[in-house]
Amino acid sequence: SSGGAARSRSGTGAADLLARRRRGGGATVYCPALSAYIAIPAIPPKYLRWLKQRRLATKEVRNMMRIGRHRNVVHLYEVLELVQESKSTMFLILELVRGGELFDLIS
């Protein structure tokens, strides 16, 4: 037993099909609601954590892009992403702010 119940958000009944699958990494089953065979792969928790972190970073970038130019906010010019086989790295192209460390100025 996997220790938890599967939940479905789409109404396909895939959660019920998953509950009846054989033990192992995933399953291929017939889904009557879709009238099709579907694959139900098991996604590693490490990958799900990575997706959550990426979603949060993307949200921050989107918010910075929405702000645009503001004199009190460092400007985000562009976002570059290097995608490799086993990892992805995000680079932020930011406005260079001179004058020292912010913490030194406010303390």
mmCIF file of C-alpha atoms in Angstrom:
data_model
loop_
_atom_site.group_PDB
_atom_site.id
_atom_site.type_symbol
_atom_site.label_atom_id
_atom_site.label_comp_id
_atom_site.label_asym_id
_atom_site.label_seq_id
_atom_site.Cartn_x
_atom_site.Cartn_y
_atom_site.Cartn_z
ATOM 1 C CA SER A 1 0.000 0.000 0.000
ATOM 2 C CA SER A 2 1.240 3.505 -0.846
ATOM 3 C CA GLY A 3 -0.109 5.001 2.392
ATOM 4 C CA GLY A 4 -2.388 7.599 0.797
ATOM 5 C CA ALA A 5 -5.485 7.888 -1.303
ATOM 6 C CA ALA A 6 -5.275 9.189 -4.863
ATOM 7 C CA ARG A 7 -7.426 12.212 -5.706
ATOM 8 C CA SER A 8 -8.707 13.152 -9.144
ATOM 9 C CA ARG A 9 -9.366 16.708 -10.277
ATOM 10 C CA SER A 10 -10.582 15.997 -13.797
ATOM 11 C CA GLY A 11 -13.428 13.570 -13.202
ATOM 12 C CA THR A 12 -11.967 10.842 -15.434
ATOM 13 C CA GLY A 13 -12.085 8.252 -12.665
ATOM 14 C CA ALA A 14 -8.326 7.797 -12.970
ATOM 15 C CA ALA A 15 -7.957 7.799 -9.173
ATOM 16 C CA ASP A 16 -10.188 4.717 -8.943
ATOM 17 C CA LEU A 17 -8.241 3.036 -11.738
ATOM 18 C CA LEU A 18 -4.973 3.833 -9.997
ATOM 19 C CA ALA A 19 -6.241 2.306 -6.754
ATOM 20 C CA ARG A 20 -6.903 -0.970 -8.601
ATOM 21 C CA ARG A 21 -3.563 -1.099 -10.458
ATOM 22 C CA ARG A 22 -0.862 -3.612 -9.712
ATOM 23 C CA ARG A 23 1.904 -2.658 -7.292
ATOM 24 C CA GLY A 24 4.835 -0.972 -8.967
ATOM 25 C CA GLY A 25 5.861 2.315 -10.533
ATOM 26 C CA GLY A 26 2.850 3.029 -12.711
ATOM 27 C CA ALA A 27 0.065 1.555 -14.758
ATOM 28 C CA THR A 28 -1.583 1.418 -18.163
ATOM 29 C CA VAL A 29 -5.332 0.909 -17.880
ATOM 30 C CA TYR A 30 -8.535 1.368 -19.860
ATOM 31 C CA CYS A 31 -10.525 4.438 -18.768
ATOM 32 C CA PRO A 32 -14.248 4.130 -19.603
ATOM 33 C CA ALA A 33 -14.849 7.859 -19.013
ATOM 34 C CA LEU A 34 -12.366 8.683 -21.795
ATOM 35 C CA SER A 35 -12.987 5.558 -23.882
ATOM 36 C CA ALA A 36 -9.224 5.198 -24.137
ATOM 37 C CA TYR A 37 -6.243 3.459 -22.631
ATOM 38 C CA ILE A 38 -4.309 5.808 -20.375
ATOM 39 C CA ALA A 39 -0.861 5.712 -18.772
ATOM 40 C CA ILE A 40 -0.540 6.485 -15.076
ATOM 41 C CA PRO A 41 3.179 6.929 -14.385
ATOM 42 C CA ALA A 42 4.454 7.257 -10.840
ATOM 43 C CA ILE A 43 6.239 10.611 -10.437
ATOM 44 C CA PRO A 44 9.132 10.676 -7.943
ATOM 45 C CA PRO A 45 8.628 13.002 -4.929
ATOM 46 C CA LYS A 46 11.973 14.685 -5.685
ATOM 47 C CA TYR A 47 10.630 15.789 -9.077
ATOM 48 C CA LEU A 48 7.413 17.089 -7.497
ATOM 49 C CA ARG A 49 9.455 19.170 -5.013
ATOM 50 C CA TRP A 50 11.477 20.560 -7.926
ATOM 51 C CA LEU A 51 8.263 21.496 -9.765
ATOM 52 C CA LYS A 52 6.934 23.306 -6.698
ATOM 53 C CA GLN A 53 10.163 25.289 -6.304
ATOM 54 C CA ARG A 54 10.177 26.137 -10.009
ATOM 55 C CA ARG A 55 6.558 27.293 -9.821
ATOM 56 C CA LEU A 56 7.409 29.609 -6.917
ATOM 57 C CA ALA A 57 10.429 31.051 -8.751
ATOM 58 C CA THR A 58 8.374 31.557 -11.906
ATOM 59 C CA LYS A 59 5.719 33.372 -9.884
ATOM 60 C CA GLU A 60 8.361 35.736 -8.445
ATOM 61 C CA VAL A 61 9.742 36.418 -11.932
ATOM 62 C CA ARG A 62 6.233 37.081 -13.272
ATOM 63 C CA ASN A 63 5.595 39.566 -10.448
ATOM 64 C CA MET A 64 8.896 41.351 -11.142
ATOM 65 C CA MET A 65 8.037 41.597 -14.836
ATOM 66 C CA ARG A 66 4.596 43.043 -13.996
ATOM 67 C CA ILE A 67 6.127 45.782 -11.855
ATOM 68 C CA GLY A 68 8.202 47.005 -14.771
ATOM 69 C CA ARG A 69 10.350 50.060 -14.140
ATOM 70 C CA HIS A 70 10.104 51.539 -10.659
ATOM 71 C CA ARG A 71 12.775 53.632 -8.968
ATOM 72 C CA ASN A 72 12.598 51.567 -5.746
ATOM 73 C CA VAL A 73 12.753 48.144 -7.398
ATOM 74 C CA VAL A 74 15.689 46.480 -9.160
ATOM 75 C CA HIS A 75 14.673 46.050 -12.802
ATOM 76 C CA LEU A 76 14.482 42.526 -14.258
ATOM 77 C CA TYR A 77 15.523 42.723 -17.910
ATOM 78 C CA GLU A 78 15.282 39.103 -18.927
ATOM 79 C CA VAL A 79 15.218 35.514 -17.698
ATOM 80 C CA LEU A 80 17.415 32.871 -19.303
ATOM 81 C CA GLU A 81 17.105 29.171 -18.659
ATOM 82 C CA LEU A 82 19.755 26.561 -19.321
ATOM 83 C CA VAL A 83 18.065 23.191 -19.646
ATOM 84 C CA GLN A 84 20.291 20.146 -19.399
ATOM 85 C CA GLU A 85 19.435 16.473 -19.287
ATOM 86 C CA SER A 86 19.438 16.193 -15.509
ATOM 87 C CA LYS A 87 18.937 19.786 -14.359
ATOM 88 C CA SER A 88 17.664 23.221 -15.256
ATOM 89 C CA THR A 89 19.282 26.507 -14.200
ATOM 90 C CA MET A 90 17.546 29.879 -14.274
ATOM 91 C CA PHE A 91 19.552 33.090 -14.752
ATOM 92 C CA LEU A 92 18.059 36.511 -13.965
ATOM 93 C CA ILE A 93 19.390 39.479 -15.952
ATOM 94 C CA LEU A 94 19.030 42.294 -13.397
ATOM 95 C CA GLU A 95 19.789 45.991 -13.279
ATOM 96 C CA LEU A 96 23.176 46.659 -11.686
ATOM 97 C CA VAL A 97 22.733 48.786 -8.578
ATOM 98 C CA ARG A 98 25.838 50.573 -7.338
ATOM 99 C CA GLY A 99 26.497 52.069 -3.936
ATOM 100 C CA GLY A 100 27.205 49.163 -1.626
ATOM 101 C CA GLU A 101 25.118 46.688 0.288
ATOM 102 C CA LEU A 102 21.515 47.597 1.073
ATOM 103 C CA PHE A 103 21.845 46.168 4.581
ATOM 104 C CA ASP A 104 24.794 48.513 5.287
ATOM 105 C CA LEU A 105 22.749 51.512 4.156
ATOM 106 C CA ILE A 106 19.683 50.745 6.290
ATOM 107 C CA SER A 107 21.442 49.619 9.491
#
